[in-house]
Structure formats: C-alpha cells, structure tokens
mmCIF file of C-alpha atoms in Angstrom:
data_model
loop_
_atom_site.group_PDB
_atom_site.id
_atom_site.type_symbol
_atom_site.label_atom_id
_atom_site.label_comp_id
_atom_site.label_asym_id
_atom_site.label_seq_id
_atom_site.Cartn_x
_atom_site.Cartn_y
_atom_site.Cartn_z
ATOM 1 C CA MET A 1164 0.000 0.000 0.000
ATOM 2 C CA ALA A 1165 1.336 3.414 -0.967
ATOM 3 C CA SER A 1166 2.055 5.938 1.766
ATOM 4 C CA ARG A 1167 0.191 8.657 -0.187
ATOM 5 C CA GLY A 1168 2.787 11.173 0.920
ATOM 6 C CA ALA A 1169 2.626 10.319 4.635
ATOM 7 C CA GLN A 1170 6.283 9.274 4.798
ATOM 8 C CA GLU A 1171 7.350 12.283 2.780
ATOM 9 C CA THR A 1172 5.300 14.579 5.001
ATOM 10 C CA GLN A 1173 6.840 13.007 8.098
ATOM 11 C CA LYS A 1174 10.362 13.418 6.678
ATOM 12 C CA LEU A 1175 9.652 17.047 5.767
ATOM 13 C CA GLN A 1176 8.319 17.689 9.278
ATOM 14 C CA GLU A 1177 11.439 16.124 10.785
ATOM 15 C CA ASN A 1178 13.662 18.289 8.585
ATOM 16 C CA VAL A 1179 11.759 21.427 9.577
ATOM 17 C CA LYS A 1180 12.081 20.544 13.259
ATOM 18 C CA GLU A 1181 15.791 19.866 12.888
ATOM 19 C CA GLN A 1182 16.262 23.210 11.137
ATOM 20 C CA LEU A 1183 14.415 25.029 13.925
ATOM 21 C CA ASN A 1184 16.487 23.281 16.602
ATOM 22 C CA ARG A 1185 19.683 24.135 14.713
ATOM 23 C CA LEU A 1186 18.766 27.823 14.494
ATOM 24 C CA LEU A 1187 17.668 28.012 18.138
ATOM 25 C CA THR A 1188 20.855 26.270 19.244
ATOM 26 C CA GLN A 1189 22.835 28.694 17.112
ATOM 27 C CA LEU A 1190 21.105 31.626 18.869
ATOM 28 C CA LYS A 1191 21.774 30.078 22.275
ATOM 29 C CA ASP A 1192 25.444 29.513 21.431
ATOM 30 C CA LEU A 1193 25.800 33.095 20.219
ATOM 31 C CA GLU A 1194 24.375 34.410 23.495
ATOM 32 C CA GLU A 1195 26.675 32.180 25.528
ATOM 33 C CA GLU A 1196 29.741 33.255 23.532
ATOM 34 C CA LYS A 1197 28.771 36.935 23.248
ATOM 35 C CA GLU A 1198 31.745 38.195 25.242
ATOM 36 C CA GLU A 1199 34.289 36.107 23.352
ATOM 37 C CA LEU A 1200 32.882 36.964 19.921
ATOM 38 C CA GLY A 1201 33.224 40.687 20.459
ATOM 39 C CA ASP A 1202 32.556 42.596 17.233
ATOM 40 C CA GLU A 1203 31.560 39.420 15.410
ATOM 41 C CA TYR A 1204 28.528 38.889 17.682
ATOM 42 C CA GLU A 1205 26.141 41.422 16.111
ATOM 43 C CA PRO A 1206 26.675 40.364 12.462
ATOM 44 C CA MET A 1207 26.386 36.698 13.421
ATOM 45 C CA LYS A 1208 23.182 37.286 15.385
ATOM 46 C CA LYS A 1209 21.778 39.380 12.531
ATOM 47 C CA ASP A 1210 22.581 36.551 10.098
ATOM 48 C CA THR A 1211 20.873 33.987 12.348
ATOM 49 C CA MET A 1212 17.800 36.204 12.684
ATOM 50 C CA GLU A 1213 17.725 36.588 8.888
ATOM 51 C CA GLN A 1214 17.875 32.792 8.546
ATOM 52 C CA LEU A 1215 14.920 32.531 10.944
ATOM 53 C CA LYS A 1216 12.970 35.050 8.867
ATOM 54 C CA GLU A 1217 13.726 33.158 5.648
ATOM 55 C CA PHE A 1218 12.759 29.901 7.333
ATOM 56 C CA ASN A 1219 9.493 31.461 8.470
ATOM 57 C CA ALA A 1220 8.770 32.682 4.924
ATOM 58 C CA SER A 1221 9.403 29.167 3.587
ATOM 59 C CA LEU A 1222 7.039 27.723 6.187
ATOM 60 C CA ASN A 1223 4.371 30.213 5.144
ATOM 61 C CA LYS A 1224 4.668 29.059 1.539
ATOM 62 C CA MET A 1225 4.514 25.402 2.561
ATOM 63 C CA MET A 1226 1.500 25.960 4.780
ATOM 64 C CA GLN A 1227 -0.384 27.722 1.989
ATOM 65 C CA GLY A 1228 0.312 24.906 -0.439
ATOM 66 C CA ASN A 1229 -0.212 21.839 1.737
ATOM 67 C CA MET A 1230 -2.965 21.833 4.326
ATOM 68 C CA THR A 1231 -1.845 18.526 5.884
ATOM 69 C CA LEU A 1232 1.246 20.294 7.174
ATOM 70 C CA VAL A 1233 -0.561 23.256 8.745
ATOM 71 C CA ASP A 1234 -0.890 21.824 12.251
ATOM 72 C CA ALA A 1235 2.630 20.417 12.331
ATOM 73 C CA PHE A 1236 4.212 23.610 11.066
ATOM 74 C CA GLY A 1237 2.061 25.882 13.200
ATOM 75 C CA GLY A 1238 3.984 25.107 16.386
ATOM 76 C CA VAL A 1239 7.309 25.574 14.696
ATOM 77 C CA GLN A 1240 6.098 28.847 13.206
ATOM 78 C CA LEU A 1241 4.942 30.094 16.618
ATOM 79 C CA ALA A 1242 8.422 29.509 18.033
ATOM 80 C CA ILE A 1243 10.000 31.231 15.021
ATOM 81 C CA GLN A 1244 7.681 34.203 15.365
ATOM 82 C CA ALA A 1245 8.603 34.514 19.024
ATOM 83 C CA ALA A 1246 12.298 34.479 18.112
ATOM 84 C CA ILE A 1247 11.896 36.964 15.262
ATOM 85 C CA SER A 1248 9.811 39.355 17.318
ATOM 86 C CA GLU A 1249 12.489 39.032 19.976
ATOM 87 C CA ALA A 1250 9.757 38.495 22.534
ATOM 88 C CA PHE A 1251 12.028 35.878 24.028
ATOM 89 C CA LYS A 1252 15.589 37.126 24.386
ATOM 90 C CA THR A 1253 16.740 33.879 26.004
ATOM 91 C CA PRO A 1254 17.075 31.069 23.427
ATOM 92 C CA GLU A 1255 17.025 28.466 26.205
ATOM 93 C CA VAL A 1256 13.576 29.666 27.338
ATOM 94 C CA LEU A 1257 12.390 29.710 23.721
ATOM 95 C CA GLN A 1258 13.498 26.088 23.281
ATOM 96 C CA MET A 1259 11.694 24.981 26.443
ATOM 97 C CA PHE A 1260 8.589 26.861 25.261
ATOM 98 C CA ALA A 1261 8.721 25.209 21.835
ATOM 99 C CA LYS A 1262 9.116 21.816 23.531
ATOM 100 C CA LYS A 1263 6.121 22.587 25.772
ATOM 101 C CA ASP A 1264 8.323 21.671 28.733
ATOM 102 C CA ASN A 1265 6.571 23.233 31.729
ATOM 103 C CA ASN A 1266 8.698 21.329 34.254
ATOM 104 C CA SER A 1267 11.986 22.576 32.804
ATOM 105 C CA LEU A 1268 10.623 26.120 32.660
ATOM 106 C CA ARG A 1269 9.609 25.906 36.344
ATOM 107 C CA GLN A 1270 12.997 24.428 37.238
ATOM 108 C CA HIS A 1271 14.798 27.164 35.304
ATOM 109 C CA LEU A 1272 12.731 29.802 37.137
ATOM 110 C CA THR A 1273 13.657 28.286 40.512
ATOM 111 C CA GLN A 1274 17.354 28.224 39.570
ATOM 112 C CA LEU A 1275 17.118 31.814 38.380
ATOM 113 C CA GLN A 1276 15.513 32.901 41.659
ATOM 114 C CA THR A 1277 18.291 31.188 43.615
ATOM 115 C CA ALA A 1278 20.991 32.784 41.453
ATOM 116 C CA SER A 1279 19.365 36.182 41.961
ATOM 117 C CA LYS A 1280 19.264 35.771 45.740
ATOM 118 C CA LEU A 1281 22.946 34.795 45.711
ATOM 119 C CA GLY A 1282 23.817 37.811 43.555
ATOM 120 C CA LYS A 1283 24.964 35.700 40.616
ATOM 121 C CA VAL A 1284 22.644 37.469 38.137
ATOM 122 C CA SER A 1285 21.736 41.127 37.949
ATOM 123 C CA LYS A 1286 18.257 42.292 38.906
ATOM 124 C CA GLU A 1287 17.628 43.319 35.283
ATOM 125 C CA SER A 1288 18.670 39.927 33.918
ATOM 126 C CA TYR A 1289 16.562 38.149 36.538
ATOM 127 C CA THR A 1290 13.514 40.276 35.742
ATOM 128 C CA ASN A 1291 13.834 39.816 31.964
ATOM 129 C CA GLN A 1292 14.290 36.053 32.152
ATOM 130 C CA ALA A 1293 11.606 35.561 34.809
ATOM 131 C CA VAL A 1294 9.104 37.485 32.671
ATOM 132 C CA GLU A 1295 9.961 35.325 29.638
ATOM 133 C CA ILE A 1296 9.534 32.127 31.650
ATOM 134 C CA LEU A 1297 6.255 33.238 33.219
ATOM 135 C CA THR A 1298 4.905 34.310 29.811
ATOM 136 C CA ALA A 1299 5.856 30.942 28.338
ATOM 137 C CA LEU A 1300 4.255 29.077 31.244
ATOM 138 C CA SER A 1301 1.109 31.176 30.913
ATOM 139 C CA LYS A 1302 0.894 30.483 27.160
ATOM 140 C CA LEU A 1303 1.305 26.769 27.861
ATOM 141 C CA GLY A 1304 -1.700 26.876 30.195
ATOM 142 C CA GLU A 1305 0.322 26.512 33.392
ATOM 143 C CA PRO A 1306 -1.451 28.210 36.290
ATOM 144 C CA LEU A 1307 0.509 31.120 37.761
ATOM 145 C CA SER A 1308 0.321 32.165 41.402
ATOM 146 C CA ASP A 1309 -1.124 35.590 42.227
ATOM 147 C CA GLU A 1310 2.409 36.746 43.010
ATOM 148 C CA GLU A 1311 3.703 35.488 39.635
ATOM 149 C CA GLN A 1312 0.828 37.149 37.766
ATOM 150 C CA ALA A 1313 1.460 40.463 39.518
ATOM 151 C CA PHE A 1314 5.200 40.230 38.768
ATOM 152 C CA LEU A 1315 4.456 39.439 35.120
ATOM 153 C CA GLN A 1316 2.041 42.349 34.693
ATOM 154 C CA ALA A 1317 4.426 44.778 36.365
ATOM 155 C CA ASN A 1318 7.448 43.789 34.281
ATOM 156 C CA LYS A 1319 6.170 42.647 30.892
ATOM 157 C CA THR A 1320 8.004 44.136 27.911
ATOM 158 C CA LYS A 1321 6.302 45.537 24.839
ATOM 159 C CA ALA A 1322 7.585 42.637 22.683
ATOM 160 C CA LEU A 1323 6.168 40.053 25.077
ATOM 161 C CA SER A 1324 2.860 41.926 25.242
ATOM 162 C CA GLU A 1325 2.645 41.913 21.437
ATOM 163 C CA PHE A 1326 3.514 38.204 21.305
ATOM 164 C CA GLU A 1327 0.867 37.486 23.937
ATOM 165 C CA THR A 1328 -1.720 39.479 21.958
ATOM 166 C CA VAL A 1329 -0.959 37.574 18.744
ATOM 167 C CA THR A 1330 -1.273 34.194 20.435
ATOM 168 C CA SER A 1331 -4.373 35.292 22.363
ATOM 169 C CA ASN A 1332 -6.124 36.113 19.101
ATOM 170 C CA MET A 1333 -5.761 32.510 17.951
ATOM 171 C CA GLY A 1334 -8.552 30.026 18.620
ATOM 172 C CA ALA A 1335 -8.157 27.629 21.526
ATOM 173 C CA ASN A 1336 -7.960 24.585 19.241
ATOM 174 C CA ALA A 1337 -5.387 26.260 17.017
ATOM 175 C CA LYS A 1338 -3.235 27.127 20.048
ATOM 176 C CA SER A 1339 -3.533 23.598 21.396
ATOM 177 C CA ASN A 1340 -2.660 22.077 18.030
ATOM 178 C CA ILE A 1341 0.272 24.431 17.550
ATOM 179 C CA LEU A 1342 1.738 23.770 20.985
ATOM 180 C CA ASN A 1343 1.171 20.011 20.732
ATOM 181 C CA SER A 1344 2.804 20.000 17.306
ATOM 182 C CA ALA A 1345 5.750 21.998 18.598
ATOM 183 C CA ALA A 1346 6.178 19.643 21.545
ATOM 184 C CA ASN A 1347 5.968 16.541 19.380
ATOM 185 C CA ALA A 1348 8.302 18.062 16.830
ATOM 186 C CA ASN A 1349 10.980 18.789 19.378
ATOM 187 C CA LYS A 1350 10.668 15.368 21.018
ATOM 188 C CA LYS A 1351 11.143 13.662 17.654
ATOM 189 C CA ALA A 1352 14.011 15.973 16.726
ATOM 190 C CA GLN A 1353 15.798 15.099 19.960
ATOM 191 C CA ASN A 1354 15.506 11.327 19.364
#
C-alpha cells in the first residue's frame, strides 16, 4: 500500500524541526559566547535572525500549499515568530517553550531565583528572564500564582505583550494544536 505522501510529510516535518532546533541552538550559542565573539557577535546574530525570517517565509509558503502540514508547522512557526519578534531574548527559554516543557521552565525559574538571591545574576537579567519564563508558562496553560501574575504584569516588555496578543487572538484549538505540534516536533528531533 502506498504511503500517499505520509512518509514524505513526516520526513519534511522532521527536517523542519531539525532546522528550527539548529537555528535556536545557534542563537543560544551566540548568546553564551557573546563576550568572546566581540565585534563578530552582532553580524552573526543578525545573520541567524535573517535565517529565521527566511525559514518562516518558507514555512508560510509550505502551509499555503499543503494543508496537511498546517498543524505540524504551526507550532514551529509560533516559536520562530517569538524568536523573530524578539519576545524571548533567552534562546534556552524559547526552546523549552517550543518543547512545551513546563517542568523545565519551572525548574529554570527556581534556579534563576536562587541565582538572583545569591547575587549571581543582575536584577535586570533576573527580571527579563523571569518574565519570559512566566509568559511561556502562561501560554502553555500553566497556572501562575497571584504573586507570579502580579510580577508578570508589572514587568512585561512591549515585545512580550505583542507576542501574547498575537497568540491570544488565535482560537483555543489552534493554540492547542500548535503547541502540541511543537512539543511533538521537538521530542522527535531530539531522538
């Protein structure tokens, strides 16, 4: 029995997920090596962001031409849009969001809080990362405490507010499908 494109679609989805992981890892590596790269950092980051934009444009074309790929590519596209809009400045948080990994996000938040209390991260860095994590958790449907919600509202950046507005305007089923697709995509890409 012929696969009727199912195997090809699966292979294409795997390739897309691998490309997204490669670009997100590249962003993460750039951030980690920012000091050592010096003047090379900005052009390299700009090039990576341009690759993300081109990748997003390619996904748009694919989604318009093949409806069977819409759900699978939707989650990847959401992560790309977050990266392009620079709503998430921390590639590590963006990866956990794309993987729909609430536990890792919570763990990262706890580690960040500890590092802040010990003076290992600046207040500004703590605030920025904590807001990203709380926004990601909120978008993934994770309940936030009253204290976390108040912190988020008080410190949310314009980029995160715009990202939240875009995702809020999507239907509940579309959001669920996109996040499930993104999670499945990243799990498969890791295996």
